[in-house]
GROMACS .gro file of C-alpha atoms in nm:
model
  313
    1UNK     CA    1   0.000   0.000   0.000
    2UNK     CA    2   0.126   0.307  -0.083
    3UNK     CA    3   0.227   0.554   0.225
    4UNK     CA    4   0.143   0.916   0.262
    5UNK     CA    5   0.519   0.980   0.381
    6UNK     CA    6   0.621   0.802   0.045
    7UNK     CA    7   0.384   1.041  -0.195
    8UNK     CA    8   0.530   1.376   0.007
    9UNK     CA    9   0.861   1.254  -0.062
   10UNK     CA   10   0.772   1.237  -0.409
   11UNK     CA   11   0.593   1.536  -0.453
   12UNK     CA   12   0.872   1.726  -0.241
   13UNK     CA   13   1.101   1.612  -0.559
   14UNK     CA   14   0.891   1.728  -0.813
   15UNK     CA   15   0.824   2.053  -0.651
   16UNK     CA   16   1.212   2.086  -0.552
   17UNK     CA   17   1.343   2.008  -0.914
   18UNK     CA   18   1.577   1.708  -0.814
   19UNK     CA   19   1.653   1.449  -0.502
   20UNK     CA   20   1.955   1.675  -0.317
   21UNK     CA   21   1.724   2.031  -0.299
   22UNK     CA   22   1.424   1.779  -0.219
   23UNK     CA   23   1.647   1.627   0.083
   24UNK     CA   24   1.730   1.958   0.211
   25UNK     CA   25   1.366   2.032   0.208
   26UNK     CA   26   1.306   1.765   0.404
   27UNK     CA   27   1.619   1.713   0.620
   28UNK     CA   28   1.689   1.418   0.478
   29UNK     CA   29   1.988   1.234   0.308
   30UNK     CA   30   2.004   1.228  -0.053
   31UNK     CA   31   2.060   0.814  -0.072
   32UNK     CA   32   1.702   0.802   0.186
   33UNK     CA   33   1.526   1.019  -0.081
   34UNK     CA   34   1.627   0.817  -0.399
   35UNK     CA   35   1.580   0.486  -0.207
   36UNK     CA   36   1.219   0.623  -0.139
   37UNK     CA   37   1.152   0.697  -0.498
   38UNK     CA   38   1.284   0.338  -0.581
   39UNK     CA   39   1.034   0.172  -0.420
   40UNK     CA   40   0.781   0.390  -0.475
   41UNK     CA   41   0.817   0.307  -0.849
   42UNK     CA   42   0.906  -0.060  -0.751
   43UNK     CA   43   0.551  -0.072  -0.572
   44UNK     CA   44   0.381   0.074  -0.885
   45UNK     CA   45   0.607  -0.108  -1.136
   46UNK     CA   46   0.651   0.206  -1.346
   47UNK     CA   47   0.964   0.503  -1.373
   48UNK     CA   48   0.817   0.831  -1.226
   49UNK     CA   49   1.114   0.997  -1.391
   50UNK     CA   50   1.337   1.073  -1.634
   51UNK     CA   51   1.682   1.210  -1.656
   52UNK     CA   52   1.682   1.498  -1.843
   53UNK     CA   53   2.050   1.690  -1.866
   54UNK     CA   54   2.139   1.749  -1.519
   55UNK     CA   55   1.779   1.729  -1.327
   56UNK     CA   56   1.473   1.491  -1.311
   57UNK     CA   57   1.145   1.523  -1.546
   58UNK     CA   58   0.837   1.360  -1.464
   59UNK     CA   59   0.702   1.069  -1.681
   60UNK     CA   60   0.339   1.052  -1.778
   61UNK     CA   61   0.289   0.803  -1.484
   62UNK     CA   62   0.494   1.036  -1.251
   63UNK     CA   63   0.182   1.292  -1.385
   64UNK     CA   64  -0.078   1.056  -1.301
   65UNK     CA   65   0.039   1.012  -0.997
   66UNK     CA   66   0.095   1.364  -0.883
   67UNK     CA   67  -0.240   1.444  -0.936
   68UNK     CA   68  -0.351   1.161  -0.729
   69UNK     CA   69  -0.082   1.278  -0.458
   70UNK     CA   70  -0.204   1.615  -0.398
   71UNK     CA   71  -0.543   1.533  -0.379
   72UNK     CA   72  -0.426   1.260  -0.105
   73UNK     CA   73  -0.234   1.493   0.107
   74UNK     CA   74  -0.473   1.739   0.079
   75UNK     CA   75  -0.716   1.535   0.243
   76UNK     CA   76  -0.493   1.396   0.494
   77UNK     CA   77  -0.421   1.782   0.572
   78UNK     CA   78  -0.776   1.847   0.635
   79UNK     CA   79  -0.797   1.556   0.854
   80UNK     CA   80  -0.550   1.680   1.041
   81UNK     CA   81  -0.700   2.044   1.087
   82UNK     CA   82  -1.012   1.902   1.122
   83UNK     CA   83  -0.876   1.699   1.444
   84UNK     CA   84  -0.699   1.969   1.580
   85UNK     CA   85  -0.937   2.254   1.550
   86UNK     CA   86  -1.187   2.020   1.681
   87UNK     CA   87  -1.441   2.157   1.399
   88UNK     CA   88  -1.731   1.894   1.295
   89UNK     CA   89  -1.772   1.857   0.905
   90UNK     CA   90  -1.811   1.600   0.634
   91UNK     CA   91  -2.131   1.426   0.484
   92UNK     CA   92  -2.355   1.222   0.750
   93UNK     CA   93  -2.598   0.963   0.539
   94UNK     CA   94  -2.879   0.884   0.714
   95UNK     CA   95  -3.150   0.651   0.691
   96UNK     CA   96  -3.489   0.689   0.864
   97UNK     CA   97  -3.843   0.583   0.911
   98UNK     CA   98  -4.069   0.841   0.680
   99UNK     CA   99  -4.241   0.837   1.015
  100UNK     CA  100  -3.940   0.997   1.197
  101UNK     CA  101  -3.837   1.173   0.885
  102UNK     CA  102  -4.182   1.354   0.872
  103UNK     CA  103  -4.270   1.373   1.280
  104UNK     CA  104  -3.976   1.394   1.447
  105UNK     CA  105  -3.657   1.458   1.265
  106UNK     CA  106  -3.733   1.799   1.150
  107UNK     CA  107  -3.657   1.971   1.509
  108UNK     CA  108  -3.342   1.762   1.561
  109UNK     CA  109  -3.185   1.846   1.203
  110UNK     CA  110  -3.264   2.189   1.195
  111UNK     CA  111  -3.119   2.174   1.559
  112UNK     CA  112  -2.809   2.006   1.370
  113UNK     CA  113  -2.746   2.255   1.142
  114UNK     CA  114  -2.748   2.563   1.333
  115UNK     CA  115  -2.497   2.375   1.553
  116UNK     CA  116  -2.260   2.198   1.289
  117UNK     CA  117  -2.327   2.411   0.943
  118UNK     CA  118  -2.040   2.258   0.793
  119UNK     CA  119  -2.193   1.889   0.822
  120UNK     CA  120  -2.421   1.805   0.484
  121UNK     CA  121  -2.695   1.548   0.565
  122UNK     CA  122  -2.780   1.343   0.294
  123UNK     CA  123  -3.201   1.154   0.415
  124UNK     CA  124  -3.280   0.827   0.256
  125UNK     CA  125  -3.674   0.672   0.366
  126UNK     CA  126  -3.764   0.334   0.361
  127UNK     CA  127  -3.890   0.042   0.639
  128UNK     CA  128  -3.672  -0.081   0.891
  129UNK     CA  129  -3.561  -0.380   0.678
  130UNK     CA  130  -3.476  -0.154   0.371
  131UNK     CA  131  -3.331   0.078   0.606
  132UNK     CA  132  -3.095  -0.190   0.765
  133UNK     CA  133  -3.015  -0.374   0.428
  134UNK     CA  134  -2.858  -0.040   0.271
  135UNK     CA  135  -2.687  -0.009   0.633
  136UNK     CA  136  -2.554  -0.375   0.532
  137UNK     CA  137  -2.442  -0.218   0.219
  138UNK     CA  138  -2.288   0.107   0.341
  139UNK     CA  139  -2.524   0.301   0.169
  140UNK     CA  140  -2.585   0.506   0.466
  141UNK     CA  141  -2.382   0.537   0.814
  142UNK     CA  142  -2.693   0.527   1.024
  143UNK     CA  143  -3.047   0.456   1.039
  144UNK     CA  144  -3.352   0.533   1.239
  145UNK     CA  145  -3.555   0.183   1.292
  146UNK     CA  146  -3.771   0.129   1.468
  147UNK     CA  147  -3.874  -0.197   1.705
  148UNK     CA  148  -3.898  -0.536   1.632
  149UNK     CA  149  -3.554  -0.542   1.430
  150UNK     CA  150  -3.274  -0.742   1.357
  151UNK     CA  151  -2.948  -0.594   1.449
  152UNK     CA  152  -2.655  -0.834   1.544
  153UNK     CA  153  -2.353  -0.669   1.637
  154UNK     CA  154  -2.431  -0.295   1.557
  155UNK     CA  155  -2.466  -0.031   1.801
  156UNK     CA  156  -2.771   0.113   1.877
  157UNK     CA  157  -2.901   0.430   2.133
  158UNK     CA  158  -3.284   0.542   2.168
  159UNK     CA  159  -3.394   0.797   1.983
  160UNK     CA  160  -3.815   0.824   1.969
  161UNK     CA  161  -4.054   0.681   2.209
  162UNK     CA  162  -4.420   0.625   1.937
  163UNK     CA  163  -4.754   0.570   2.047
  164UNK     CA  164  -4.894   0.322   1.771
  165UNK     CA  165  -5.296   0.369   1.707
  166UNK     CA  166  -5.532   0.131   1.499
  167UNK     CA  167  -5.691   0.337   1.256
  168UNK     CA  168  -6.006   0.272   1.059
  169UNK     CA  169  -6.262   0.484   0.894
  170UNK     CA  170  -6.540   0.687   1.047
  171UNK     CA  171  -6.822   0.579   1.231
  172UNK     CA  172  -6.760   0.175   1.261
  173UNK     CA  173  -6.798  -0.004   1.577
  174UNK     CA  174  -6.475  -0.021   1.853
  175UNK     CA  175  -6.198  -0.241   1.750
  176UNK     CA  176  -6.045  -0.404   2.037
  177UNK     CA  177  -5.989  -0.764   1.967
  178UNK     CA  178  -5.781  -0.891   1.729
  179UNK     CA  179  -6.049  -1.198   1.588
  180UNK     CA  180  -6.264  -0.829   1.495
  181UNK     CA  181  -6.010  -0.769   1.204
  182UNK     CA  182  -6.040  -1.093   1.029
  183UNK     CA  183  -6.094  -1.070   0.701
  184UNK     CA  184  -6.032  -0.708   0.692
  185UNK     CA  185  -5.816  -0.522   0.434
  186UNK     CA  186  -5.455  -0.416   0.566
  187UNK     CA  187  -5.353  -0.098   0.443
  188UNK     CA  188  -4.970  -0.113   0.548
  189UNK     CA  189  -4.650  -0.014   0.398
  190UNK     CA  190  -4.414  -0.331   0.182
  191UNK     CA  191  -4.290  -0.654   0.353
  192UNK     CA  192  -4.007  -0.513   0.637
  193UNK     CA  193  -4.192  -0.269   0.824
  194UNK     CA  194  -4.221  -0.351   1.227
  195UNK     CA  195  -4.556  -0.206   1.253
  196UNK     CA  196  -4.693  -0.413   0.993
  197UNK     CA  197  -4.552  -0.680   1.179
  198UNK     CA  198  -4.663  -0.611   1.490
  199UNK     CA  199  -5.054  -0.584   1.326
  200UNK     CA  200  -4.983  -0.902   1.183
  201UNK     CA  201  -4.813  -1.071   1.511
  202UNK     CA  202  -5.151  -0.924   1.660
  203UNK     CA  203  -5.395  -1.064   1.376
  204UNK     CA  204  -5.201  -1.400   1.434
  205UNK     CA  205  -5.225  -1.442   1.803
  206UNK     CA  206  -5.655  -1.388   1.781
  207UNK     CA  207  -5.643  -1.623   1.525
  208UNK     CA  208  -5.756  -1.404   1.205
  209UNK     CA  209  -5.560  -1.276   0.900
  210UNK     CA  210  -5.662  -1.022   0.663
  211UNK     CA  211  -5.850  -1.059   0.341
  212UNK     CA  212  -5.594  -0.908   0.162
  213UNK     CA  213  -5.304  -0.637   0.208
  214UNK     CA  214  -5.301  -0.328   0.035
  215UNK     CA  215  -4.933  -0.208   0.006
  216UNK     CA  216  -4.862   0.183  -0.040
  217UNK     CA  217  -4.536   0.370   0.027
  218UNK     CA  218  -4.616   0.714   0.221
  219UNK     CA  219  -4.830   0.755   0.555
  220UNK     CA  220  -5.072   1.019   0.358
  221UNK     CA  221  -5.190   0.718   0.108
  222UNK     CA  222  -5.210   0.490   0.371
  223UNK     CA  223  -5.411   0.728   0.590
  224UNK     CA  224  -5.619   0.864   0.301
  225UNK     CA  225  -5.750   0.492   0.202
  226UNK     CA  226  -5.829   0.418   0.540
  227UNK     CA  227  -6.074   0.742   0.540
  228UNK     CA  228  -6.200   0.608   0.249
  229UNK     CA  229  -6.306   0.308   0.369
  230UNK     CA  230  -6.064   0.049   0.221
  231UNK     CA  231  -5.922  -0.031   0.548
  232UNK     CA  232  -5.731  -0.048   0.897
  233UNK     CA  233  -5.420   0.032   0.918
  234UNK     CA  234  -5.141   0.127   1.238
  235UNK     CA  235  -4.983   0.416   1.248
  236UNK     CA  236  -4.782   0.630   1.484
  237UNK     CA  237  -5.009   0.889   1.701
  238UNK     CA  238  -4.766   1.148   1.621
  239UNK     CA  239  -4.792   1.106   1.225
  240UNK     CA  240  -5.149   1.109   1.234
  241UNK     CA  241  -5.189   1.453   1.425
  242UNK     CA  242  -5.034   1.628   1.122
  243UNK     CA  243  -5.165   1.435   0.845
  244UNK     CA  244  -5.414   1.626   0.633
  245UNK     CA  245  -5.686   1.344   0.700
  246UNK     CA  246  -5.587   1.263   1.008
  247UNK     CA  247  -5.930   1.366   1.169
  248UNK     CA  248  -6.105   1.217   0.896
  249UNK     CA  249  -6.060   0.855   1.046
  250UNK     CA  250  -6.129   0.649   1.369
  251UNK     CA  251  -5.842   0.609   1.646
  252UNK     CA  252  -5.853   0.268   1.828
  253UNK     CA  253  -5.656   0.181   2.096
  254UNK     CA  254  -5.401  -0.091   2.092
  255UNK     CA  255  -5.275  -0.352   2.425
  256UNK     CA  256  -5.039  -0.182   2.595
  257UNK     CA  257  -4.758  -0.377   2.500
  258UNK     CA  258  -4.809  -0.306   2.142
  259UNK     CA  259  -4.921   0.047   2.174
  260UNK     CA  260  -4.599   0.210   2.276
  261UNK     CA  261  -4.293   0.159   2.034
  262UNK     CA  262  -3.950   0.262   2.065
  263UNK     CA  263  -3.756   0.387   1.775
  264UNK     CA  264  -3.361   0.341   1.723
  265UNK     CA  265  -2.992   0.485   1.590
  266UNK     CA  266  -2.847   0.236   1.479
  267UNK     CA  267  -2.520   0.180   1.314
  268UNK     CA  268  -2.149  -0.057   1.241
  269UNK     CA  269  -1.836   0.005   1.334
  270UNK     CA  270  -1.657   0.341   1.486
  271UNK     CA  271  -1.951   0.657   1.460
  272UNK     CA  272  -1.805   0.922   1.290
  273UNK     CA  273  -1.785   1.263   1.444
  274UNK     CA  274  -2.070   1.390   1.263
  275UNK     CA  275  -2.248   1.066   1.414
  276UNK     CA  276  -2.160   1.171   1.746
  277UNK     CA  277  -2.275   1.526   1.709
  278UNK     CA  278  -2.633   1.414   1.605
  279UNK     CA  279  -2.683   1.122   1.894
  280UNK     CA  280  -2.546   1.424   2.155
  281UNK     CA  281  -2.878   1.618   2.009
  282UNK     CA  282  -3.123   1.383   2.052
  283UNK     CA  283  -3.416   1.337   2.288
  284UNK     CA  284  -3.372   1.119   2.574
  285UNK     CA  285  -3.683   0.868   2.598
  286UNK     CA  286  -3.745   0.737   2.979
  287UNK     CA  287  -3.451   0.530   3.101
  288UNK     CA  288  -3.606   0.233   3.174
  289UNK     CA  289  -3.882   0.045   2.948
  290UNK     CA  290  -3.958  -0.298   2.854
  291UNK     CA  291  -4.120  -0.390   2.451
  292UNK     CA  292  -4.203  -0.699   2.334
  293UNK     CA  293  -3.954  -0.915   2.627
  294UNK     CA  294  -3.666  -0.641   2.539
  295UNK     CA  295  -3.516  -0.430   2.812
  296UNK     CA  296  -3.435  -0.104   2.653
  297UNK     CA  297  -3.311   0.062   2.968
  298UNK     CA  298  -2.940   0.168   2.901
  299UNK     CA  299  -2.851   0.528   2.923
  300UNK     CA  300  -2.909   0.741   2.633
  301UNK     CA  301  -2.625   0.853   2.596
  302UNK     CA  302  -2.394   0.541   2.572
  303UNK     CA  303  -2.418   0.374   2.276
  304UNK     CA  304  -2.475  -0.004   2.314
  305UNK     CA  305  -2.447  -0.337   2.080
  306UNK     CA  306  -2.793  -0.478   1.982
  307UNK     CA  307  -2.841  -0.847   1.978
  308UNK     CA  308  -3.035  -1.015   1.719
  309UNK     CA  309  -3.473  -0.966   1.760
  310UNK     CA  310  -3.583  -1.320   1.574
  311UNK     CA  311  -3.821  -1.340   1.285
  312UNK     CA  312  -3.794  -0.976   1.109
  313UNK     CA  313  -3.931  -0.970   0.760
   0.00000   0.00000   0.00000
């Protein structure tokens, strides 16, 4: 692998005109500068120079690679001021719920960037499975999922505390049990969302299923068909008080243990320092709560390792 010490030793020569100026520059011995060059070229299996009269010329590789050099130690540069000044910037990908995205990030990004302007946030939607797949793929750094979910060996803090609410439309009789949705339609976003799960886990343990399952991709269709009368559907409390139709439907409550939902950060490996700025700014839920057999009740503020939640979609 080629070394940062290696390329400024190289560019030193090319800026310098020739090895003995170069090893002045750099307090150096001539014969540690030309071995340097050697095996820089040795490495790359190409001549960086050329002798031309009594100095050194760069080759069309040499050019290649200079270009490549100062870009390098540019960066590394940055890095360096960047550590020193102790200055937060950089891209942060995220990945969230569009329920988070629409109800509750809004306050904490705007939050964000009055704090760290030079940060750029980059905000990908999608279910928790999608969301944790292009986590998988390092298409984001970090995602906002939300409970049941899969998540061996990444680290997760709390972010969102939801109240989940069975919706239907206007004027139909109470829905409390489970058995009373049987043969209902399921208006519910694709295969990998936990609240669709947890409906379905719900459906399941009554002994009923749906008719059918309508899939659509934002809360305001979902919400909108169930005013319509084309079904029930879950949502977060939260995302229905500022839909446009949210008082257009029927609020029924849910059992306890299903009704209140945690959502997570979650992410792999070392959190950048953007990361770290954005889980310093969010909300902290209660310590202590208990969802579906899980105790969530770690400090906020200390990032933990999830284990594995069986069976997600």
């Amino acid at each position: 692998m080629i070394d940062l010490e290696g390329l400024d030793i190289f560019r030193c020569v090319v800026r310098e005109g020739g090895v003995t100026r170069a090893a002045d520059r750099l307090h150096r011995v001539p014969s540690n500068v030309t071995t340097r060059i050697k095996q820089l070229e040795e490495r790359l299996g190409v001549s960086l120079f050329r002798r031309q009269g009594r100095g050194l010329v760069l080759t069309d590789a040499g050019r290649t690679l200079l270009g490549h050099a100062e870009r390098l130690l540019q960066m590394a540069d940055m890095a360096e001021q960047e550590l020193r000044s102790g200055v937060v910037r950089g891209l942060l990908r995220l990945g969230s719920l569009e329920s988070a995205a629409g109800a509750r990030l809004p306050p904490v990004l705007s939050a964000f960037h009055a704090r760290y302007p030079n940060v750029s946030i980059e905000l990908q939607t999608g279910t928790t499975g999608a969301l944790l797949r292009r986590l998988e793929r390092f298409e984001v750094e970090a995602a906002f999922v939300s409970e049941p979910f899969e998540a061996g060996g990444l680290s997760s803090v709390p972010a969102f505390d939801e109240e989940l609410v069975l919706i239907s439309a206007r004027g139909r009789p109470p829905l409390r049990q489970p058995s009373e949705l049987g043969g209902q339609t399921l208006v519910a976003f694709p295969h990998g969302c936990s609240y669709r799960r947890r409906l379905m886990e719900w459906l399941a343990e009554g002994g009923a299923s749906p008719e059918r399952i309508m899939d659509l991709g934002s809360y305001h269709a979902i919400v909108a068909c169930v005013a319509a009368g084309s079904g029930v559907a879950i949502v977060p409390a939260e995302v229905l008080d500022q839909a446009v139709l949210g008082g257009s439907v029927d609020r029924h409550p849910l059992p306890p243990r299903l009704r209140r939902n945690r959502t997570h950060l979650v992410w792999s490996g070392e959190a950048s320092a953007p990361l770290r700025a954005l889980v310093e700014l969010l909300p902290k839920p209660p310590a202590t709560r208990r969802t579906g057999g899980e105790n969530n009740g770690h400090p906020p503020s200390k990032p933990r390792r999830v284990g594995s939640c069986p069976g997600h979609a």
